[in-house]
mmCIF file of C-alpha atoms in Angstrom:
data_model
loop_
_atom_site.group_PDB
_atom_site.id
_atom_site.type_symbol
_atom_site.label_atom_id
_atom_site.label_comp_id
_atom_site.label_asym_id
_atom_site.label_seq_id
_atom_site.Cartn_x
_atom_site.Cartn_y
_atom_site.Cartn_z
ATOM 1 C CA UNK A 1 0.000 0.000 0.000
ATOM 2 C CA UNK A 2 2.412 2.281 0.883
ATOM 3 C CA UNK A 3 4.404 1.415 -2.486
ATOM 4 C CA UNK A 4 1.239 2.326 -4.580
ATOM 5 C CA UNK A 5 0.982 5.420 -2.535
ATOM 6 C CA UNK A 6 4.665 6.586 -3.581
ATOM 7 C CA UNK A 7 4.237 5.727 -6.953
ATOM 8 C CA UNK A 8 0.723 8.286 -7.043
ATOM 9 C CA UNK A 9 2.484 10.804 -5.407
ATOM 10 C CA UNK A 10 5.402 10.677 -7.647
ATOM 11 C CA UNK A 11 2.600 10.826 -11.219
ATOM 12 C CA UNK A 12 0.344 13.916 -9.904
ATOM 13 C CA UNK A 13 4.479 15.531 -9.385
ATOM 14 C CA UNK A 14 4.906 14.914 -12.505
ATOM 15 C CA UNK A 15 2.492 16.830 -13.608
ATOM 16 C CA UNK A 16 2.678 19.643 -11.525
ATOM 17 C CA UNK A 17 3.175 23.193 -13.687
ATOM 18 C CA UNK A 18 6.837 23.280 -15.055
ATOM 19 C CA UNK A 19 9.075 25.894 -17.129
ATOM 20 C CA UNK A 20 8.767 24.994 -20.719
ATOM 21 C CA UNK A 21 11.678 25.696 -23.161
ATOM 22 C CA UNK A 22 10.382 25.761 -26.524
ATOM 23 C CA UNK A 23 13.812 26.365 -28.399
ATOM 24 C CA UNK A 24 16.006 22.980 -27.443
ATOM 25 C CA UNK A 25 18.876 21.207 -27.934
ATOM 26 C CA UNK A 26 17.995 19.168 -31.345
ATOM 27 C CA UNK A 27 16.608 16.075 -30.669
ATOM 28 C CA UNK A 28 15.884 13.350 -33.142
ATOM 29 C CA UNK A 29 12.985 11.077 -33.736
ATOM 30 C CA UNK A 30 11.628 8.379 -35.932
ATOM 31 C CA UNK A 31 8.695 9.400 -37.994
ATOM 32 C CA UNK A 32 6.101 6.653 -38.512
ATOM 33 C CA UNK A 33 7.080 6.732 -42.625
ATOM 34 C CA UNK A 34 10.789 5.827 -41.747
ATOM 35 C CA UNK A 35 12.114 9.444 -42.095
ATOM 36 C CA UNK A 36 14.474 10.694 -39.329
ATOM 37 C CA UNK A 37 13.258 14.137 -38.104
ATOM 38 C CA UNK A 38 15.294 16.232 -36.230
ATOM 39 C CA UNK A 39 13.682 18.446 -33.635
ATOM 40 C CA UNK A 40 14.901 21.814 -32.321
ATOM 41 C CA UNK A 41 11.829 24.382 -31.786
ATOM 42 C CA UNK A 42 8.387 23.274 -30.350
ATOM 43 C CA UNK A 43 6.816 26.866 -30.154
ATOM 44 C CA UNK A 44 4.347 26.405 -32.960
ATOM 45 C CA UNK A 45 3.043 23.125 -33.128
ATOM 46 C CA UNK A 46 0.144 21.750 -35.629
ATOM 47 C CA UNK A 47 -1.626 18.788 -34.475
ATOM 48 C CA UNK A 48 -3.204 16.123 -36.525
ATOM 49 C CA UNK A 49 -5.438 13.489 -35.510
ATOM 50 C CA UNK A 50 -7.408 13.310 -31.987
ATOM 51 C CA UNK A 51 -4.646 10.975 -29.993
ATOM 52 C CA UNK A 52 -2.330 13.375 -30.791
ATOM 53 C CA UNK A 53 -3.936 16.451 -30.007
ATOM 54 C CA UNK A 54 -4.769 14.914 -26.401
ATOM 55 C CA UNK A 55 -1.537 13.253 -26.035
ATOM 56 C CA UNK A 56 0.585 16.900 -26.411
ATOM 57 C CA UNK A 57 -2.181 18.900 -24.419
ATOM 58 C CA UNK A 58 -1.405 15.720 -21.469
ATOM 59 C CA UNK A 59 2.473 16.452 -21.435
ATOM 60 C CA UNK A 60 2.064 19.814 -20.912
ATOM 61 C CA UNK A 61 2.490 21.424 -24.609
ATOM 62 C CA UNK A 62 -1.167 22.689 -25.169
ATOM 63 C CA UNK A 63 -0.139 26.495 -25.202
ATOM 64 C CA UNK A 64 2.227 26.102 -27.780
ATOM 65 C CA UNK A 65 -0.174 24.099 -30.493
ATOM 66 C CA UNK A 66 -1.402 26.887 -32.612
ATOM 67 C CA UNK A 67 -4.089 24.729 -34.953
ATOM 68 C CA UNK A 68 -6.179 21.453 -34.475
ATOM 69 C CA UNK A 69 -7.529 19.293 -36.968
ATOM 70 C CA UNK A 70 -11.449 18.316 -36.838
ATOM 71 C CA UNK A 71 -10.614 15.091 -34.910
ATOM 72 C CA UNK A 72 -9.289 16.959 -32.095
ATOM 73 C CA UNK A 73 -12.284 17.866 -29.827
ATOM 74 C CA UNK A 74 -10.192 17.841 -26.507
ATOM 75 C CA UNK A 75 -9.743 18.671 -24.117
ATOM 76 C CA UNK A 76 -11.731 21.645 -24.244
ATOM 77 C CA UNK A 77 -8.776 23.793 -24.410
ATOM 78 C CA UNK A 78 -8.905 23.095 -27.927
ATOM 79 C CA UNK A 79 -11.817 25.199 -28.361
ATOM 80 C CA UNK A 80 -11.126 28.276 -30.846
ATOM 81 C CA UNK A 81 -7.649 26.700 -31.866
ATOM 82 C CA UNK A 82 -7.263 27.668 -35.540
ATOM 83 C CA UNK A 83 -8.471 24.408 -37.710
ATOM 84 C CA UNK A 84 -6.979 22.950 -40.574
ATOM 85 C CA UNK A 85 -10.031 20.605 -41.500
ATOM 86 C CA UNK A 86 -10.298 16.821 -41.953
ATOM 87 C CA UNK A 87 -7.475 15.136 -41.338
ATOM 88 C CA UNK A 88 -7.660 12.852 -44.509
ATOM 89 C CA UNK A 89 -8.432 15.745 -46.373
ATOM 90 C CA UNK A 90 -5.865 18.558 -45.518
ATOM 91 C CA UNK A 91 -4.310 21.320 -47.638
ATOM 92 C CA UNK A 92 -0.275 21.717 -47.495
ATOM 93 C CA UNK A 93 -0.706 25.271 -47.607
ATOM 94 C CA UNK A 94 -3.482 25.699 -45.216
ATOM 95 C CA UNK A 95 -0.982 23.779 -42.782
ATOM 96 C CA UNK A 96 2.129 25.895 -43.956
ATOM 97 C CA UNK A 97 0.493 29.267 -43.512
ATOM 98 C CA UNK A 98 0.410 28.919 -40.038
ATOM 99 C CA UNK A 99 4.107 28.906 -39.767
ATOM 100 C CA UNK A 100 4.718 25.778 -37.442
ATOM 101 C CA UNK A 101 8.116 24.905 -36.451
ATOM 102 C CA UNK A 102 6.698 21.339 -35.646
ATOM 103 C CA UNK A 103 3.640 19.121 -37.439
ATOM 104 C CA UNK A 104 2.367 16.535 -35.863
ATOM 105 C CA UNK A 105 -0.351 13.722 -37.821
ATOM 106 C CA UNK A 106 -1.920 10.916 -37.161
ATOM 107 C CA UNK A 107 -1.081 7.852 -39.677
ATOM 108 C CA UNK A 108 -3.681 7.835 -42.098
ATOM 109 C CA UNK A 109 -3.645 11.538 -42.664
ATOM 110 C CA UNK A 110 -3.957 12.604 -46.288
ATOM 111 C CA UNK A 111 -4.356 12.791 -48.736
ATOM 112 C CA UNK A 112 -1.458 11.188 -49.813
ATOM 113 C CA UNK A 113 0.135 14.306 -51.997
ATOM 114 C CA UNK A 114 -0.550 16.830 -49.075
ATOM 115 C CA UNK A 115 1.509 14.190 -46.820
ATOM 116 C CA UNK A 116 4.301 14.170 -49.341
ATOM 117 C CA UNK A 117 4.633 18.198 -49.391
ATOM 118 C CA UNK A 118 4.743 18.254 -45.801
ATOM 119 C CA UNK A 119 7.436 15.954 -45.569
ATOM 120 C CA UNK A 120 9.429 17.214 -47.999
ATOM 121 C CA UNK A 121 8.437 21.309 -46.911
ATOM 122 C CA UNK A 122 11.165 21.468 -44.437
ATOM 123 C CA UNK A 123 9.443 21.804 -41.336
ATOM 124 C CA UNK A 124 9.944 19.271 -39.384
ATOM 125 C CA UNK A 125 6.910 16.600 -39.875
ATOM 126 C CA UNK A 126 6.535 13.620 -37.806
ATOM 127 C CA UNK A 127 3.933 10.884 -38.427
ATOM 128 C CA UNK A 128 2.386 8.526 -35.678
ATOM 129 C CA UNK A 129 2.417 5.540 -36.913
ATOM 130 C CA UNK A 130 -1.765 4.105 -35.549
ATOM 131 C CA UNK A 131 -2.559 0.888 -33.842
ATOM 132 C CA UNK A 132 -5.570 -0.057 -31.924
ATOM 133 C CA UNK A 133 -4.288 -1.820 -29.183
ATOM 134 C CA UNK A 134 -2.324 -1.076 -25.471
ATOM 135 C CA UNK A 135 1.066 -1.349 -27.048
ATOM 136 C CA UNK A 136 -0.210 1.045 -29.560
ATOM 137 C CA UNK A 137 -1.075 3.387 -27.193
ATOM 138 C CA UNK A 138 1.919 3.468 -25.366
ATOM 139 C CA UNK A 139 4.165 3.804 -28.429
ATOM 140 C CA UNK A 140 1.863 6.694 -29.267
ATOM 141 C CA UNK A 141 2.682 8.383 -26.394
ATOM 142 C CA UNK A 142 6.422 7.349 -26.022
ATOM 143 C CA UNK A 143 7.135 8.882 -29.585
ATOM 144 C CA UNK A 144 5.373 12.145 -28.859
ATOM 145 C CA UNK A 145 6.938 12.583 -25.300
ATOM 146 C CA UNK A 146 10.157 12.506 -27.206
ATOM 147 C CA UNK A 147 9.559 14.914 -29.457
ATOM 148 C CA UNK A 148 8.390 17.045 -27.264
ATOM 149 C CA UNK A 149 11.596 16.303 -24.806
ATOM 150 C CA UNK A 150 9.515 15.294 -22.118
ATOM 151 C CA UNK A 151 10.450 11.918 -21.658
ATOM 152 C CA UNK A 152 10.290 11.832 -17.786
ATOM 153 C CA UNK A 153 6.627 13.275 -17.447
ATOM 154 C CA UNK A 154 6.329 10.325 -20.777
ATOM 155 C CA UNK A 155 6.933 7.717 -18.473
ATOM 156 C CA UNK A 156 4.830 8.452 -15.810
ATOM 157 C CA UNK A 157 2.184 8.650 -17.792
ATOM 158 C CA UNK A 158 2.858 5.279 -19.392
ATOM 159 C CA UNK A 159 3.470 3.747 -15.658
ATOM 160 C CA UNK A 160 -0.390 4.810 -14.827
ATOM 161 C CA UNK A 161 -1.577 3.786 -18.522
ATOM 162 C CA UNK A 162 -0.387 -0.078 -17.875
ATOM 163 C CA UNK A 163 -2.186 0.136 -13.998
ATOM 164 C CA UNK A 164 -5.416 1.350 -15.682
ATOM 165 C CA UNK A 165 -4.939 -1.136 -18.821
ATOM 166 C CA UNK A 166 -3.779 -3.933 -16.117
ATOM 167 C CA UNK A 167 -7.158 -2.987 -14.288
ATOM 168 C CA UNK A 168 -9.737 -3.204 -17.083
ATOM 169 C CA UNK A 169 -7.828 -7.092 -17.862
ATOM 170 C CA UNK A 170 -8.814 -7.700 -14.380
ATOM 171 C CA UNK A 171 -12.419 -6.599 -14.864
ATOM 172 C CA UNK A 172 -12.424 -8.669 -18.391
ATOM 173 C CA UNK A 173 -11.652 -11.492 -16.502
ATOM 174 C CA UNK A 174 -14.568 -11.501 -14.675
ATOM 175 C CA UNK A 175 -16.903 -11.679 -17.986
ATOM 176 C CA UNK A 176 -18.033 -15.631 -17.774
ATOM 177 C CA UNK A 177 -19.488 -15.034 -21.475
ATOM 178 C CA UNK A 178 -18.754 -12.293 -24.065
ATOM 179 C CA UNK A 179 -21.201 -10.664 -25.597
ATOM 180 C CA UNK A 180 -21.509 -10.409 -29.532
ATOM 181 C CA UNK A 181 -21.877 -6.734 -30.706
ATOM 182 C CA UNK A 182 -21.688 -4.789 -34.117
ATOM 183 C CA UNK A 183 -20.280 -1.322 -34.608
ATOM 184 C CA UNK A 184 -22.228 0.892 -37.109
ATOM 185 C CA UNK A 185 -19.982 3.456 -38.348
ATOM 186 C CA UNK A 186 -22.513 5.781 -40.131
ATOM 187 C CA UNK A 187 -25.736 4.928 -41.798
ATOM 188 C CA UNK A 188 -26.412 5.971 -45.337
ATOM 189 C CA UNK A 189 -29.370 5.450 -47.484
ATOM 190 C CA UNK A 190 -30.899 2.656 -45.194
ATOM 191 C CA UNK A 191 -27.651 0.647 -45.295
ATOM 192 C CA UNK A 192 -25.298 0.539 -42.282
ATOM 193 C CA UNK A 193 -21.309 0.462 -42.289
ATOM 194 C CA UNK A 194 -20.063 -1.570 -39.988
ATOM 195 C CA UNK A 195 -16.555 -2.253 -38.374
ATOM 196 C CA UNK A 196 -14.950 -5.433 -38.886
ATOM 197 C CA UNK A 197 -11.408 -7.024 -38.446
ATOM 198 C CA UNK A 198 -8.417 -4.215 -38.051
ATOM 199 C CA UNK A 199 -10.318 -1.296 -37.191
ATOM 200 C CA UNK A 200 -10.748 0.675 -34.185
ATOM 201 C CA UNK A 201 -13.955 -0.757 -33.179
ATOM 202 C CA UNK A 202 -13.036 -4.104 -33.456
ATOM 203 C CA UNK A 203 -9.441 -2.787 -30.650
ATOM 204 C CA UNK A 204 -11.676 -1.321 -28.160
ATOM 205 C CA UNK A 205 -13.972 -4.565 -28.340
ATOM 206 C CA UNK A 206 -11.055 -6.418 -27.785
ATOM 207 C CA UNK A 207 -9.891 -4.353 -25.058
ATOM 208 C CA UNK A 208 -13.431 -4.289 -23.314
ATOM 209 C CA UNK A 209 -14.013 -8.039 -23.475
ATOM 210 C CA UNK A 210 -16.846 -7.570 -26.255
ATOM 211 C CA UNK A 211 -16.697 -9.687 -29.170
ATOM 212 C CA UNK A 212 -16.394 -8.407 -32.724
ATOM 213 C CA UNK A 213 -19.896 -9.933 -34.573
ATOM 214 C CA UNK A 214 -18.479 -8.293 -37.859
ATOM 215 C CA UNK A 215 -14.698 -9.822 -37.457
ATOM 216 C CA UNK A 216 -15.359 -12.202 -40.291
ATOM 217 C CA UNK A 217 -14.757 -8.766 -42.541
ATOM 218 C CA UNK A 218 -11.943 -6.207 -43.153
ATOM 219 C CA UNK A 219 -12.167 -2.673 -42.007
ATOM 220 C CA UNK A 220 -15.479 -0.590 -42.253
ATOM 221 C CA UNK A 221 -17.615 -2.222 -45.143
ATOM 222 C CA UNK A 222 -21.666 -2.125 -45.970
ATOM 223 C CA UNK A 223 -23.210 -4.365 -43.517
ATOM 224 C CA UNK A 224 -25.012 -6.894 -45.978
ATOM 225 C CA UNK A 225 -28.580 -8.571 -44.300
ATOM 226 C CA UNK A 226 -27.468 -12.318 -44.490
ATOM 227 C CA UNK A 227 -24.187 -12.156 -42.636
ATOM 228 C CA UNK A 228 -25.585 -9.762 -40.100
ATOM 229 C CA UNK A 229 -28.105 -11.960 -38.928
ATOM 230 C CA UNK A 230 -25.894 -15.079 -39.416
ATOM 231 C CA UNK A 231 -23.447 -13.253 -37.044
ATOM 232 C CA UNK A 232 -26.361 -12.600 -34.304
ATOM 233 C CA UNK A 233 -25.317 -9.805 -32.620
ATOM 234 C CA UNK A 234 -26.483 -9.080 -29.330
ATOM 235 C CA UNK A 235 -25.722 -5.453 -29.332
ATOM 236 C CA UNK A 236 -25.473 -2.488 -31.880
ATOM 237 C CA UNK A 237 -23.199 0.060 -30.778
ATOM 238 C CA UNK A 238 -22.631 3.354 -32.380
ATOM 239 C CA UNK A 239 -21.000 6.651 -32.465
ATOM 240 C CA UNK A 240 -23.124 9.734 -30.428
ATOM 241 C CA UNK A 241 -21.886 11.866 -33.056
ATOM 242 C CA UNK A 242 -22.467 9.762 -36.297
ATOM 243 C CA UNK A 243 -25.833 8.034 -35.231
ATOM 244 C CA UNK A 244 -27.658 10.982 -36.831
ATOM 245 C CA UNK A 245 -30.172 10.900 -34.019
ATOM 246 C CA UNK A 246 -31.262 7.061 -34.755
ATOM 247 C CA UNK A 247 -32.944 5.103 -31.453
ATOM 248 C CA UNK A 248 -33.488 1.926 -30.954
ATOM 249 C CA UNK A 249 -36.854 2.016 -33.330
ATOM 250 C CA UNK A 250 -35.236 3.287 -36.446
ATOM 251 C CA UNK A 251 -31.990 1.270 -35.827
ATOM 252 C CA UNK A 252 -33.453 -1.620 -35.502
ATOM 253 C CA UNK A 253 -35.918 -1.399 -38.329
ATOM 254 C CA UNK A 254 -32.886 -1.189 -40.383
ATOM 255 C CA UNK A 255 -32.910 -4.745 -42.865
ATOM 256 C CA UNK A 256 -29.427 -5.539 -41.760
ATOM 257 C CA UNK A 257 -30.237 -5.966 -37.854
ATOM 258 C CA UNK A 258 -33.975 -7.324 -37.967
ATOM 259 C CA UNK A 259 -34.537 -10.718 -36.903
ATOM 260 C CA UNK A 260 -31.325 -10.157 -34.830
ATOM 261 C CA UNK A 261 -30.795 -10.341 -30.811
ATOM 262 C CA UNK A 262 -30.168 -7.004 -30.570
ATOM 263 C CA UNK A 263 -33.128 -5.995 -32.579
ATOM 264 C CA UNK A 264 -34.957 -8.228 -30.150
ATOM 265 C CA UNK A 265 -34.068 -6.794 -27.004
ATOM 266 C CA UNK A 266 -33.262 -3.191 -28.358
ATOM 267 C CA UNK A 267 -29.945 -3.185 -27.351
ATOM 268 C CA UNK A 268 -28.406 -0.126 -28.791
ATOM 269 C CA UNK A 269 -25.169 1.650 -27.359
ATOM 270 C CA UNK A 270 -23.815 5.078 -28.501
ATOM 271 C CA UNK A 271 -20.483 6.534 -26.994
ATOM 272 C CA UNK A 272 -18.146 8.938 -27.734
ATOM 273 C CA UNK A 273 -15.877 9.214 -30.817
ATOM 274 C CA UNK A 274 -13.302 9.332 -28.231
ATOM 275 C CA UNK A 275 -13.533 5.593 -27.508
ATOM 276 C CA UNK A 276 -11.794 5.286 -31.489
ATOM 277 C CA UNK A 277 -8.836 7.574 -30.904
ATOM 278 C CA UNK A 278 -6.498 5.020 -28.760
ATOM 279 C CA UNK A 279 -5.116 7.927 -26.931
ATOM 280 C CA UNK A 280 -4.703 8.489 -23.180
ATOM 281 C CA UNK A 281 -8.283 7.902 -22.396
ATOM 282 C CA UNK A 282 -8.676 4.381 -24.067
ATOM 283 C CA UNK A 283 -8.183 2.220 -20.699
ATOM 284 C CA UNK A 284 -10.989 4.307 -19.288
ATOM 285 C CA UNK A 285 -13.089 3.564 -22.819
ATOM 286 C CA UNK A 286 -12.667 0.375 -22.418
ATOM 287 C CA UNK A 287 -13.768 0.340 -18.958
ATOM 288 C CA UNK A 288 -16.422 2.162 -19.542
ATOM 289 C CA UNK A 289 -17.563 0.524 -22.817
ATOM 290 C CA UNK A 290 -17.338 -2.695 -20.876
ATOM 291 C CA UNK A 291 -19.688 -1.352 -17.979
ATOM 292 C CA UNK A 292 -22.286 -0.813 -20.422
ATOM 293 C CA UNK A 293 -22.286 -3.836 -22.031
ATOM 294 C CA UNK A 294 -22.033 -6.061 -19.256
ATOM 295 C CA UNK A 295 -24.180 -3.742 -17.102
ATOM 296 C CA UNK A 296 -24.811 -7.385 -14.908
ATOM 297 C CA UNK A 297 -21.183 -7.218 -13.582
ATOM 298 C CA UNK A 298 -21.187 -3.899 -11.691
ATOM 299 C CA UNK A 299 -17.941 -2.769 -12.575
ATOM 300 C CA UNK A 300 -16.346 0.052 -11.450
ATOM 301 C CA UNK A 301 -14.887 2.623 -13.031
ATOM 302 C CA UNK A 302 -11.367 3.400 -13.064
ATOM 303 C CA UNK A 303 -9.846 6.433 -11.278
ATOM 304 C CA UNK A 304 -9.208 9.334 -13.056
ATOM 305 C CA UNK A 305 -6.016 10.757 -14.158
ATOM 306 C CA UNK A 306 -4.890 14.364 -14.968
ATOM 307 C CA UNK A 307 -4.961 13.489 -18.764
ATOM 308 C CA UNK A 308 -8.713 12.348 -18.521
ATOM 309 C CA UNK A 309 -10.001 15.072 -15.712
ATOM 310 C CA UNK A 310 -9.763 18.353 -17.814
ATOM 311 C CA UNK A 311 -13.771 19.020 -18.543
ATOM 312 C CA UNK A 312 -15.388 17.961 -21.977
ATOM 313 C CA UNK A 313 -18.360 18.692 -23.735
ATOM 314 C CA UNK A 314 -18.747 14.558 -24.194
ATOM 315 C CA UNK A 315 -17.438 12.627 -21.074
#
C-alpha cells in the first residue's frame, strides 16, 4: 500500500506546472514513414489526428499548439484553436500558412500528396504511426513525449496507462461469457457500415471483453442482411456523433439488424468518438464501454487521471 501510494504521489508531481523551453537542444525522432526528423523548436506546433492532439495537451504542450484538426475535440482547451479541417483531407498550404516549427499527424492523414509536401516542406513533420491496441497506445505516447523532450513526465504517464490497462484485464476477466456486438460506423441510405477485423472498433472490443460480430470482414464495409443476422449480434453500438439521431426504433428497423438479438431486445449503445482515438483515455473507454455492455457485472470505473479530468463537452 504504501508502495502504490509513492508511486501516485510521484505521477500527480509529474504533472505539476513546469518551465517549458520551446527552443532545445535538437533532438531526433523516428517518424512513422521511416524518415528521421530532427527536432529543435516546439513553439508552434500543428496537431493532426485526436490521440495526438490529447496526447501533447497531457504532457504539458497545449499552449504552444497553434491549430487542431477536426478530430481533435479535446480537451476543451482546444476550443477556438485555428483548424486545418479533416485530417484525410488537408491542404499543405493551409498547414504551412500557419508557420509551425513542428507538425504533428496521425497515420492515415492525407491525402497522400498533401503528406508528401509536408514531408518534404522542411518543417519538421513527424507521423504517428496508428494501432488499436495497449502497445499502440503506449508507443503513441512514447514517440510524442520525445519529441516534445519530455520523456520523464512520458513515463509516468505510461506507468499509470499499464495500472489502468492492467485494471480493465482484471475486470475482463470476470466476464463468464462475451457478448456479440456490431459497430455501425454511419448509416447511409438505409444501409449501415459496420466495423470489422483491423479497425478501431473491433481494438476497443477487444480491449473491453466484447466480441467483434463483424470480425469475419476487413475494415469498415456495408453491412449486408445475411451475414448480419448469421453473425447474431447481441448489441449495436454506435458513435453519439455519427448516429444521426437514430434510437433503438429506427436502428433496428434497419434490414441488416432485424430478426437479430439485438433488434430483439433493443440493445443499442452510442459513446463517444473518443472511444476510437487510442489515446490516453482508451483504458478508461474500455472500462467504460465494458460497464455498459455487461451492465450485470457492476464494474467500477477506473480512477481518473490528470490526462482524462480536464472538462469535456462529451465525457
Amino acid at each position: 500500500m504504501q508502495k502504490l501510494r509513492i508511486a501516485s504521489i510521484a505521477l500527480v508531481l509529474a504533472w505539476l506546472p513546469c518551465a517549458t523551453v520551446h527552443a532545445q537542444e535538437a533532438r531526433t525522432v523516428a517518424s512513422g514513414d521511416g524518415r528521421k526528423v530532427e527536432i529543435r523548436d516546439t513553439s508552434r506546433i500543428v496537431t493532426i489526428g485526436a490521440a495526438v492532439t490529447e496526447t501533447v495537451f497531457a504532457l504539458g504542450h497545449g499552449d504552444q499548439v497553434v491549430a487542431i484538426d477536426q478530430t481533435s475535440t479535446y480537451p476543451t482547451a482546444v476550443r477556438g484553436k485555428p483548424n486545418v479541417g479533416y485530417m484525410r483531407a488537408l491542404s499543405a498550404e493551409g498547414v504551412l500558412a500557419l508557420a509551425p516549427t513542428l507538425i504533428v499527424a496521425t497515420e492515415g492523414s492525407g491525402p497522400p500528396d498533401v503528406i508528401s509536401v509536408l514531408s518534404r516542406a522542411g518543417v519538421p513533420f513527424v507521423i504517428v504511426p496508428e494501432g488499436y491496441d495497449e502497445a499502440a497506445v503506449l508507443r503513441k505516447i512514447r514517440l510524442i513525449a520525445d519529441m516534445l523532450g519530455e520523456k520523464e513526465r512520458g513515463e509516468a504517464m505510461i506507468r499509470g496507462l499499464k495500472e489502468d490497462f492492467q485494471a480493465v484485464q482484471a475486470q475482463r476477466s470476470r466476464i463468464q461469457k462475451t457478448r456479440k456486438a456490431v459497430f455501425v460506423l454511419a448509416v447511409g441510405g438505409g444501409s449501415p457500415t459496420v466495423g470489422g477485423a483491423e479497425t478501431s472498433a473491433d481494438g476497443i472490443f477487444d480491449l473491453a471483453g466484447v466480441e467483434n460480430a463483424m470480425r469475419a470482414i476487413h475494415g469498415y464495409k456495408p453491412a449486408v442482411a445475411e451475414s448480419t443476422l448469421a453473425a447474431a449480434p447481441e448489441v449495436v453500438i454506435t458513435m453519439i456523433e455519427r448516429n444521426h439521431g437514430l434510437d433503438a426504433k429506427a436502428m433496428f428497423s434497419l434490414t441488416a439488424f432485424v430478426g437479430t438479438p439485438a433488434a430483439r431486445d433493443e440493445r443499442l449503445i452510442s459513446i463517444p468518438s473518443y472511444y476510437l482515438s487510442f489515446g490516453p483515455r482508451t483504458a478508461h473507454a474500455a472500462n467504460l464501454l465494458a460497464a455498459q455492455v455487461y451492465p450485470e457485472l457492476n464494474l467500477a470505473k477506473l480512477p481518473p487521471r490528470p490526462w482524462t479530468s480536464a472538462p469535456s463537452a462529451r465525457q
